[in-house]
Amino acid sequence: MCIRDSIHIALKQMQVNSFIEDSLSGKGITIGVIDAGFFGAQVDKKLSHLFEGNKILGQRDFLSPERKDLITEKVTDADTHGRTVINMLAGYNTTTRELTGMAVNSKFYLARSEDGNKEYRGEEDTWIAAMEWMDSIGIRLISTSLGYAIKMDDPNDDYSQDQMDGKTTRIGKAAQIAVDEKGIFLVVSAGNEGSNLSWKIISSPADAQGVLSVGATKSDNCERIEYSSIGPEYLPYLKPNVSCYSRNGTSFSAPSVAGFVSCLMQKAPHLSNKQLKLVIEKSSHLYPYGNNFIGYGVPNASRALKLIIDSTLTFSATSKVVHD
């Protein structure tokens, strides 16, 4: 990669210059993105390199299977959501040299499973179908910024807090199978209910133990930003797993971390999904002293590269993001 003049705050927090210096950009990695739509991506200057390099390999709409175009056709206002997600995964303006995502040389398959005009449990099934499709074509890294818990159109479809246990929802169980049996690395947004006093906790599939659930921090420090959902205290494992900055929701901190993952997959293709997940957690600034607000904290590229070489390394936990 060439030198960037401007790097997004989340990437600065994760100190991705270590990846850039090591020529890591997600090259050779194919990423699946499951979302609500990707309208306008073809005219986004930060995504032009994906289209010029023919890096969008395929797309499918699991709500309307006859529909073949998720990029230039719009069905709901939510169809731009996935465009921003890809920006945080792989965004790079070749003119201004502004970098917003680390997976600039990855290739992508896109799937629509979310109806922007509705909220119902059936969307869990379309998400599962999208995940199964991606598994069938060999994708091993999926980024998804969707979650299900409350605010369903039919209040009877709302889940209770104790059902966010990684074992109850269809989507949560499917996500765990994807991790355990299919070897898929799943990066999932934690949710944006942290300010909702009647709920506050993560949604599903972020509750699945095996996925890498991503919360959000403030820009000027590593504290949880108010909207970011927290992990339930009753879980026997930590959620969220890690966090980084996003102004507008964990929908966009999750793909920032997914881009981080793509660089590690490029560097260490021999590591399993579970080994890579542990590397990312151990590289984070609070590890091993995580909490249910930001998990183990912000991943650190330099530490992660060292852990790939020697997984027994330990680092001092700190209240600040530091350079090693």
Tab-separated table of N, CA, C and O in Angstrom, residues 125-231:
chain	number	residue	atom	x	y	z
A	125	ASP	N	-33.789	-15.841	9.485
A	125	ASP	CA	-33.712	-16.942	8.522
A	125	ASP	C	-33.024	-16.519	7.230
A	125	ASP	O	-32.251	-17.294	6.647
A	126	THR	N	-33.324	-15.299	6.754
A	126	THR	CA	-32.658	-14.843	5.539
A	126	THR	C	-31.170	-14.607	5.795
A	126	THR	O	-30.335	-14.849	4.909
A	127	TRP	N	-30.818	-14.166	6.999
A	127	TRP	CA	-29.407	-14.023	7.355
A	127	TRP	C	-28.715	-15.385	7.344
A	127	TRP	O	-27.605	-15.524	6.812
A	128	ILE	N	-29.374	-16.382	7.919
A	128	ILE	CA	-28.791	-17.729	7.934
A	128	ILE	C	-28.588	-18.247	6.513
A	128	ILE	O	-27.545	-18.840	6.193
A	129	ALA	N	-29.566	-18.004	5.638
A	129	ALA	CA	-29.435	-18.434	4.245
A	129	ALA	C	-28.254	-17.745	3.572
A	129	ALA	O	-27.497	-18.363	2.805
A	130	ALA	N	-28.065	-16.456	3.868
A	130	ALA	CA	-26.934	-15.718	3.301
A	130	ALA	C	-25.609	-16.273	3.807
A	130	ALA	O	-24.646	-16.431	3.046
A	131	MET	N	-25.558	-16.578	5.081
A	131	MET	CA	-24.336	-17.139	5.665
A	131	MET	C	-24.034	-18.507	5.055
A	131	MET	O	-22.873	-18.822	4.738
A	132	GLU	N	-25.064	-19.324	4.853
A	132	GLU	CA	-24.857	-20.651	4.259
A	132	GLU	C	-24.359	-20.536	2.820
A	132	GLU	O	-23.518	-21.327	2.378
A	133	TRP	N	-24.878	-19.553	2.085
A	133	TRP	CA	-24.400	-19.315	0.720
A	133	TRP	C	-22.922	-18.959	0.733
A	133	TRP	O	-22.128	-19.500	-0.050
A	134	MET	N	-22.543	-18.079	1.638
A	134	MET	CA	-21.141	-17.666	1.708
A	134	MET	C	-20.241	-18.837	2.099
A	134	MET	O	-19.138	-19.002	1.572
A	135	ASP	N	-20.707	-19.661	3.003
A	135	ASP	CA	-19.950	-20.855	3.358
A	135	ASP	C	-19.781	-21.771	2.148
A	135	ASP	O	-18.696	-22.326	1.914
A	136	SER	N	-20.823	-21.900	1.343
A	136	SER	CA	-20.785	-22.812	0.194
A	136	SER	C	-19.784	-22.382	-0.869
A	136	SER	O	-19.315	-23.214	-1.657
A	137	ILE	N	-19.439	-21.092	-0.906
A	137	ILE	CA	-18.475	-20.614	-1.901
A	137	ILE	C	-17.100	-20.356	-1.268
A	137	ILE	O	-16.231	-19.765	-1.886
A	138	GLY	N	-16.938	-20.822	-0.034
A	138	GLY	CA	-15.618	-20.842	0.573
A	138	GLY	C	-15.195	-19.609	1.337
A	138	GLY	O	-14.023	-19.470	1.689
A	139	ILE	N	-16.129	-18.726	1.650
A	139	ILE	CA	-15.773	-17.521	2.402
A	139	ILE	C	-15.496	-17.887	3.852
A	139	ILE	O	-16.263	-18.606	4.480
A	140	ARG	N	-14.403	-17.328	4.387
A	140	ARG	CA	-14.022	-17.624	5.766
A	140	ARG	C	-13.993	-16.394	6.665
A	140	ARG	O	-13.634	-16.498	7.836
A	141	LEU	N	-14.357	-15.241	6.127
A	141	LEU	CA	-14.483	-14.024	6.944
A	141	LEU	C	-15.772	-13.318	6.553
A	141	LEU	O	-15.963	-12.964	5.386
A	142	ILE	N	-16.655	-13.155	7.518
A	142	ILE	CA	-17.933	-12.479	7.290
A	142	ILE	C	-18.057	-11.325	8.271
A	142	ILE	O	-17.822	-11.472	9.469
A	143	SER	N	-18.446	-10.169	7.743
A	143	SER	CA	-18.740	-9.001	8.570
A	143	SER	C	-20.230	-8.709	8.454
A	143	SER	O	-20.763	-8.605	7.349
A	144	THR	N	-20.886	-8.597	9.593
A	144	THR	CA	-22.318	-8.306	9.564
A	144	THR	C	-22.671	-7.302	10.654
A	144	THR	O	-22.255	-7.443	11.806
A	145	SER	N	-23.385	-6.274	10.273
A	145	SER	CA	-23.774	-5.212	11.208
A	145	SER	C	-25.288	-5.227	11.397
A	145	SER	O	-25.974	-4.222	11.217
A	146	LEU	N	-25.788	-6.394	11.750
A	146	LEU	CA	-27.212	-6.600	11.989
A	146	LEU	C	-27.387	-7.285	13.335
A	146	LEU	O	-26.501	-8.006	13.800
A	147	GLY	N	-28.524	-7.059	13.963
A	147	GLY	CA	-28.793	-7.705	15.228
A	147	GLY	C	-30.274	-7.685	15.555
A	147	GLY	O	-31.015	-6.807	15.102
A	148	TYR	N	-30.698	-8.665	16.347
A	148	TYR	CA	-32.120	-8.837	16.641
A	148	TYR	C	-32.320	-9.042	18.135
A	148	TYR	O	-31.654	-9.866	18.762
A	149	ALA	N	-33.243	-8.267	18.690
A	149	ALA	CA	-33.548	-8.357	20.115
A	149	ALA	C	-34.934	-7.784	20.399
A	149	ALA	O	-35.863	-8.505	20.748
A	150	ILE	N	-35.083	-6.458	20.220
A	150	ILE	CA	-36.334	-5.781	20.530
A	150	ILE	C	-36.729	-4.887	19.352
A	150	ILE	O	-36.101	-4.926	18.298
A	151	LYS	N	-37.790	-4.118	19.532
A	151	LYS	CA	-38.303	-3.183	18.528
A	151	LYS	C	-38.805	-3.892	17.278
A	151	LYS	O	-38.737	-3.365	16.162
A	152	MET	N	-39.319	-5.114	17.453
A	152	MET	CA	-39.930	-5.837	16.350
A	152	MET	C	-41.273	-5.195	16.001
A	152	MET	O	-41.923	-4.571	16.854
A	153	ASP	N	-41.700	-5.351	14.764
A	153	ASP	CA	-43.003	-4.819	14.366
A	153	ASP	C	-44.118	-5.410	15.208
A	153	ASP	O	-45.069	-4.723	15.582
A	154	ASP	N	-44.020	-6.696	15.484
A	154	ASP	CA	-44.947	-7.372	16.386
A	154	ASP	C	-44.255	-7.513	17.734
A	154	ASP	O	-43.277	-8.263	17.860
A	155	PRO	N	-44.718	-6.794	18.766
A	155	PRO	CA	-44.058	-6.857	20.071
A	155	PRO	C	-43.922	-8.277	20.621
A	155	PRO	O	-43.038	-8.541	21.440
A	156	ASN	N	-44.778	-9.177	20.150
A	156	ASN	CA	-44.682	-10.566	20.599
A	156	ASN	C	-43.408	-11.241	20.103
A	156	ASN	O	-43.007	-12.293	20.613
A	157	ASP	N	-42.788	-10.652	19.081
A	157	ASP	CA	-41.535	-11.187	18.554
A	157	ASP	C	-40.312	-10.699	19.305
A	157	ASP	O	-39.207	-11.210	19.100
A	158	ASP	N	-40.492	-9.704	20.178
A	158	ASP	CA	-39.356	-9.202	20.952
A	158	ASP	C	-38.793	-10.309	21.840
A	158	ASP	O	-39.535	-11.142	22.387
A	159	TYR	N	-37.485	-10.307	21.985
A	159	TYR	CA	-36.842	-11.244	22.895
A	159	TYR	C	-36.751	-10.638	24.290
A	159	TYR	O	-36.841	-9.420	24.459
A	160	SER	N	-36.564	-11.482	25.268
A	160	SER	CA	-36.285	-11.010	26.624
A	160	SER	C	-34.772	-10.971	26.820
A	160	SER	O	-34.015	-11.598	26.072
A	161	GLN	N	-34.328	-10.233	27.805
A	161	GLN	CA	-32.897	-10.085	28.016
A	161	GLN	C	-32.202	-11.416	28.265
A	161	GLN	O	-31.091	-11.653	27.763
A	162	ASP	N	-32.853	-12.305	29.022
A	162	ASP	CA	-32.188	-13.571	29.324
A	162	ASP	C	-32.069	-14.486	28.116
A	162	ASP	O	-31.363	-15.494	28.160
A	163	GLN	N	-32.736	-14.125	27.020
A	163	GLN	CA	-32.608	-14.913	25.794
A	163	GLN	C	-31.397	-14.493	24.959
A	163	GLN	O	-31.072	-15.152	23.966
A	164	MET	N	-30.723	-13.428	25.355
A	164	MET	CA	-29.475	-13.052	24.688
A	164	MET	C	-28.335	-13.844	25.322
A	164	MET	O	-27.435	-13.310	25.968
A	165	ASP	N	-28.386	-15.147	25.133
A	165	ASP	CA	-27.450	-16.067	25.783
A	165	ASP	C	-26.640	-16.902	24.797
A	165	ASP	O	-25.923	-17.812	25.195
A	166	GLY	N	-26.757	-16.592	23.509
A	166	GLY	CA	-26.021	-17.333	22.506
A	166	GLY	C	-26.582	-18.696	22.191
A	166	GLY	O	-26.041	-19.419	21.345
A	167	LYS	N	-27.688	-19.050	22.837
A	167	LYS	CA	-28.243	-20.399	22.672
A	167	LYS	C	-29.724	-20.406	22.301
A	167	LYS	O	-30.282	-21.467	22.020
A	168	THR	N	-30.355	-19.241	22.292
A	168	THR	CA	-31.798	-19.189	22.129
A	168	THR	C	-32.227	-18.810	20.719
A	168	THR	O	-33.048	-19.491	20.104
A	169	THR	N	-31.703	-17.720	20.195
A	169	THR	CA	-32.150	-17.245	18.885
A	169	THR	C	-31.634	-18.146	17.770
A	169	THR	O	-30.556	-18.746	17.873
A	170	ARG	N	-32.387	-18.213	16.684
A	170	ARG	CA	-31.945	-19.010	15.543
A	170	ARG	C	-30.642	-18.470	14.977
A	170	ARG	O	-29.740	-19.213	14.618
A	171	ILE	N	-30.555	-17.142	14.891
A	171	ILE	CA	-29.364	-16.536	14.300
A	171	ILE	C	-28.137	-16.738	15.186
A	171	ILE	O	-27.020	-16.951	14.684
A	172	GLY	N	-28.339	-16.705	16.496
A	172	GLY	CA	-27.230	-16.934	17.412
A	172	GLY	C	-26.707	-18.357	17.323
A	172	GLY	O	-25.489	-18.598	17.306
A	173	LYS	N	-27.621	-19.314	17.252
A	173	LYS	CA	-27.205	-20.717	17.139
A	173	LYS	C	-26.507	-20.975	15.813
A	173	LYS	O	-25.509	-21.708	15.750
A	174	ALA	N	-27.023	-20.359	14.737
A	174	ALA	CA	-26.401	-20.538	13.425
A	174	ALA	C	-25.007	-19.920	13.391
A	174	ALA	O	-24.077	-20.480	12.790
A	175	ALA	N	-24.848	-18.777	14.028
A	175	ALA	CA	-23.543	-18.128	14.070
A	175	ALA	C	-22.526	-19.004	14.788
A	175	ALA	O	-21.367	-19.123	14.360
A	176	GLN	N	-22.954	-19.639	15.872
A	176	GLN	CA	-22.036	-20.505	16.605
A	176	GLN	C	-21.645	-21.723	15.775
A	176	GLN	O	-20.476	-22.153	15.792
A	177	ILE	N	-22.595	-22.281	15.039
A	177	ILE	CA	-22.285	-23.402	14.143
A	177	ILE	C	-21.287	-22.971	13.076
A	177	ILE	O	-20.349	-23.703	12.738
A	178	ALA	N	-21.475	-21.755	12.526
A	178	ALA	CA	-20.562	-21.244	11.504
A	178	ALA	C	-19.135	-21.182	12.038
A	178	ALA	O	-18.174	-21.501	11.325
A	179	VAL	N	-18.990	-20.779	13.290
A	179	VAL	CA	-17.669	-20.680	13.899
A	179	VAL	C	-17.103	-22.060	14.214
A	179	VAL	O	-15.965	-22.384	13.853
A	180	ASP	N	-17.893	-22.889	14.876
A	180	ASP	CA	-17.410	-24.180	15.378
A	180	ASP	C	-17.224	-25.223	14.287
A	180	ASP	O	-16.238	-25.971	14.289
A	181	GLU	N	-18.180	-25.294	13.367
A	181	GLU	CA	-18.185	-26.384	12.395
A	181	GLU	C	-17.694	-25.978	11.009
A	181	GLU	O	-17.228	-26.829	10.247
A	182	LYS	N	-17.800	-24.717	10.678
A	182	LYS	CA	-17.434	-24.267	9.336
A	182	LYS	C	-16.120	-23.490	9.296
A	182	LYS	O	-15.610	-23.186	8.221
A	183	GLY	N	-15.600	-23.144	10.450
A	183	GLY	CA	-14.333	-22.425	10.499
A	183	GLY	C	-14.418	-20.982	10.051
A	183	GLY	O	-13.408	-20.371	9.684
A	184	ILE	N	-15.608	-20.400	10.070
A	184	ILE	CA	-15.805	-19.017	9.624
A	184	ILE	C	-15.459	-18.048	10.755
A	184	ILE	O	-15.788	-18.282	11.913
A	185	PHE	N	-14.804	-16.960	10.395
A	185	PHE	CA	-14.546	-15.872	11.350
A	185	PHE	C	-15.672	-14.865	11.161
A	185	PHE	O	-15.776	-14.218	10.127
A	186	LEU	N	-16.495	-14.726	12.185
A	186	LEU	CA	-17.655	-13.836	12.134
A	186	LEU	C	-17.402	-12.600	12.993
A	186	LEU	O	-17.153	-12.704	14.191
A	187	VAL	N	-17.461	-11.431	12.351
A	187	VAL	CA	-17.356	-10.159	13.061
A	187	VAL	C	-18.744	-9.530	13.086
A	187	VAL	O	-19.368	-9.343	12.038
A	188	VAL	N	-19.238	-9.209	14.279
A	188	VAL	CA	-20.627	-8.792	14.459
A	188	VAL	C	-20.693	-7.517	15.290
A	188	VAL	O	-19.989	-7.384	16.300
A	189	SER	N	-21.536	-6.578	14.895
A	189	SER	CA	-21.754	-5.369	15.691
A	189	SER	C	-22.498	-5.717	16.979
A	189	SER	O	-23.420	-6.528	16.980
A	190	ALA	N	-22.093	-5.093	18.070
A	190	ALA	CA	-22.668	-5.410	19.381
A	190	ALA	C	-24.092	-4.895	19.534
A	190	ALA	O	-24.915	-5.496	20.227
A	191	GLY	N	-24.402	-3.764	18.891
A	191	GLY	CA	-25.722	-3.154	19.038
A	191	GLY	C	-25.615	-1.747	19.582
A	191	GLY	O	-24.579	-1.348	20.135
A	192	ASN	N	-26.706	-1.008	19.455
A	192	ASN	CA	-26.707	0.425	19.795
A	192	ASN	C	-27.758	0.772	20.845
A	192	ASN	O	-28.375	1.823	20.797
A	193	GLU	N	-27.946	-0.122	21.798
A	193	GLU	CA	-28.967	0.085	22.827
A	193	GLU	C	-28.380	0.467	24.177
A	193	GLU	O	-29.054	0.386	25.196
A	194	GLY	N	-27.134	0.903	24.201
A	194	GLY	CA	-26.495	1.222	25.476
A	194	GLY	C	-27.148	2.342	26.242
A	194	GLY	O	-27.043	2.413	27.473
A	195	SER	N	-27.836	3.239	25.540
A	195	SER	CA	-28.519	4.349	26.206
A	195	SER	C	-29.984	4.033	26.508
A	195	SER	O	-30.682	4.858	27.103
A	196	ASN	N	-30.427	2.861	26.075
A	196	ASN	CA	-31.801	2.432	26.306
A	196	ASN	C	-31.878	1.784	27.686
A	196	ASN	O	-31.508	0.626	27.872
A	197	LEU	N	-32.354	2.537	28.667
A	197	LEU	CA	-32.312	2.079	30.053
A	197	LEU	C	-33.138	0.826	30.298
A	197	LEU	O	-32.903	0.100	31.264
A	198	SER	N	-34.091	0.550	29.425
A	198	SER	CA	-34.917	-0.643	29.607
A	198	SER	C	-34.303	-1.877	28.950
A	198	SER	O	-34.832	-2.975	29.084
A	199	TRP	N	-33.188	-1.707	28.235
A	199	TRP	CA	-32.555	-2.848	27.568
A	199	TRP	C	-31.032	-2.845	27.787
A	199	TRP	O	-30.518	-3.688	28.485
A	200	LYS	N	-30.308	-1.955	27.164
A	200	LYS	CA	-28.870	-1.694	27.331
A	200	LYS	C	-27.939	-2.754	26.737
A	200	LYS	O	-26.812	-2.451	26.367
A	201	ILE	N	-28.373	-4.011	26.656
A	201	ILE	CA	-27.419	-5.079	26.329
A	201	ILE	C	-27.344	-5.367	24.830
A	201	ILE	O	-28.101	-4.818	24.031
A	202	ILE	N	-26.416	-6.230	24.472
A	202	ILE	CA	-26.180	-6.613	23.091
A	202	ILE	C	-27.384	-7.333	22.496
A	202	ILE	O	-28.272	-7.797	23.205
A	203	SER	N	-27.382	-7.418	21.169
A	203	SER	CA	-28.408	-8.166	20.437
A	203	SER	C	-27.801	-9.470	19.937
A	203	SER	O	-26.645	-9.793	20.216
A	204	SER	N	-28.568	-10.221	19.197
A	204	SER	CA	-28.104	-11.481	18.627
A	204	SER	C	-27.927	-11.315	17.123
A	204	SER	O	-28.744	-10.645	16.476
A	205	PRO	N	-26.844	-11.802	16.508
A	205	PRO	CA	-25.952	-12.878	16.971
A	205	PRO	C	-24.713	-12.427	17.739
A	205	PRO	O	-23.787	-13.218	17.918
A	206	ALA	N	-24.650	-11.174	18.179
A	206	ALA	CA	-23.485	-10.734	18.944
A	206	ALA	C	-23.340	-11.499	20.251
A	206	ALA	O	-22.262	-11.523	20.852
A	207	ASP	N	-24.431	-12.154	20.694
A	207	ASP	CA	-24.387	-12.905	21.943
A	207	ASP	C	-23.735	-14.276	21.795
A	207	ASP	O	-23.409	-14.924	22.793
A	208	ALA	N	-23.544	-14.745	20.566
A	208	ALA	CA	-22.932	-16.055	20.355
A	208	ALA	C	-21.483	-16.042	20.840
A	208	ALA	O	-20.722	-15.124	20.521
A	209	GLN	N	-21.101	-17.046	21.566
A	209	GLN	CA	-19.781	-17.052	22.202
A	209	GLN	C	-18.647	-16.968	21.190
A	209	GLN	O	-17.654	-16.282	21.405
A	210	GLY	N	-18.773	-17.640	20.055
A	210	GLY	CA	-17.664	-17.755	19.131
A	210	GLY	C	-17.432	-16.575	18.219
A	210	GLY	O	-16.356	-16.455	17.619
A	211	VAL	N	-18.407	-15.686	18.069
A	211	VAL	CA	-18.227	-14.557	17.161
A	211	VAL	C	-17.408	-13.468	17.843
A	211	VAL	O	-17.328	-13.411	19.074
A	212	LEU	N	-16.800	-12.626	17.035
A	212	LEU	CA	-16.094	-11.463	17.571
A	212	LEU	C	-17.075	-10.296	17.570
A	212	LEU	O	-17.343	-9.688	16.538
A	213	SER	N	-17.624	-10.004	18.734
A	213	SER	CA	-18.598	-8.922	18.880
A	213	SER	C	-17.858	-7.619	19.142
A	213	SER	O	-16.951	-7.571	19.983
A	214	VAL	N	-18.259	-6.564	18.436
A	214	VAL	CA	-17.514	-5.307	18.479
A	214	VAL	C	-18.385	-4.169	19.010
A	214	VAL	O	-19.450	-3.875	18.467
A	215	GLY	N	-17.920	-3.549	20.077
A	215	GLY	CA	-18.566	-2.366	20.618
A	215	GLY	C	-17.926	-1.109	20.049
A	215	GLY	O	-17.129	-1.159	19.113
A	216	ALA	N	-18.258	0.043	20.637
A	216	ALA	CA	-17.730	1.314	20.130
A	216	ALA	C	-17.209	2.169	21.276
A	216	ALA	O	-17.786	2.199	22.367
A	217	THR	N	-16.120	2.880	21.001
A	217	THR	CA	-15.514	3.784	21.970
A	217	THR	C	-15.644	5.231	21.497
A	217	THR	O	-15.992	5.501	20.350
A	218	LYS	N	-15.312	6.141	22.375
A	218	LYS	CA	-15.226	7.551	22.022
A	218	LYS	C	-13.963	7.790	21.210
A	218	LYS	O	-13.049	6.962	21.183
A	219	SER	N	-13.896	8.947	20.570
A	219	SER	CA	-12.755	9.243	19.710
A	219	SER	C	-11.521	9.674	20.482
A	219	SER	O	-10.393	9.405	20.068
A	220	ASP	N	-11.719	10.333	21.617
A	220	ASP	CA	-10.583	10.920	22.320
A	220	ASP	C	-10.048	10.046	23.443
A	220	ASP	O	-9.048	10.377	24.070
A	221	ASN	N	-10.720	8.929	23.715
A	221	ASN	CA	-10.212	7.993	24.712
A	221	ASN	C	-10.809	6.618	24.425
A	221	ASN	O	-11.488	6.422	23.429
A	222	CYS	N	-10.542	5.688	25.289
A	222	CYS	CA	-10.990	4.315	25.045
A	222	CYS	C	-12.258	3.967	25.805
A	222	CYS	O	-12.603	2.791	25.928
A	223	GLU	N	-12.949	4.965	26.307
A	223	GLU	CA	-14.177	4.689	27.045
A	223	GLU	C	-15.321	4.362	26.093
A	223	GLU	O	-15.353	4.830	24.953
A	224	ARG	N	-16.257	3.578	26.584
A	224	ARG	CA	-17.424	3.234	25.774
A	224	ARG	C	-18.199	4.493	25.415
A	224	ARG	O	-18.453	5.345	26.261
A	225	ILE	N	-18.575	4.606	24.152
A	225	ILE	CA	-19.468	5.678	23.748
A	225	ILE	C	-20.878	5.287	24.192
A	225	ILE	O	-21.233	4.108	24.212
A	226	GLU	N	-21.681	6.257	24.559
A	226	GLU	CA	-22.908	5.996	25.308
A	226	GLU	C	-23.861	5.024	24.634
A	226	GLU	O	-24.526	4.210	25.289
A	227	TYR	N	-23.977	5.070	23.315
A	227	TYR	CA	-24.971	4.243	22.645
A	227	TYR	C	-24.564	2.770	22.559
A	227	TYR	O	-25.398	1.893	22.321
A	228	SER	N	-23.292	2.449	22.748
A	228	SER	CA	-22.795	1.095	22.498
A	228	SER	C	-23.352	0.105	23.518
A	228	SER	O	-23.223	0.292	24.736
A	229	SER	N	-23.944	-0.959	23.029
A	229	SER	CA	-24.562	-1.957	23.907
A	229	SER	C	-23.516	-2.672	24.751
A	229	SER	O	-22.384	-2.906	24.307
A	230	ILE	N	-23.915	-3.028	25.960
A	230	ILE	CA	-23.006	-3.711	26.877
A	230	ILE	C	-23.342	-5.198	26.921
A	230	ILE	O	-24.400	-5.643	26.479
A	231	GLY	N	-22.419	-5.965	27.469
A	231	GLY	CA	-22.633	-7.403	27.588
A	231	GLY	C	-23.430	-7.747	28.834
A	231	GLY	O	-23.269	-7.098	29.873
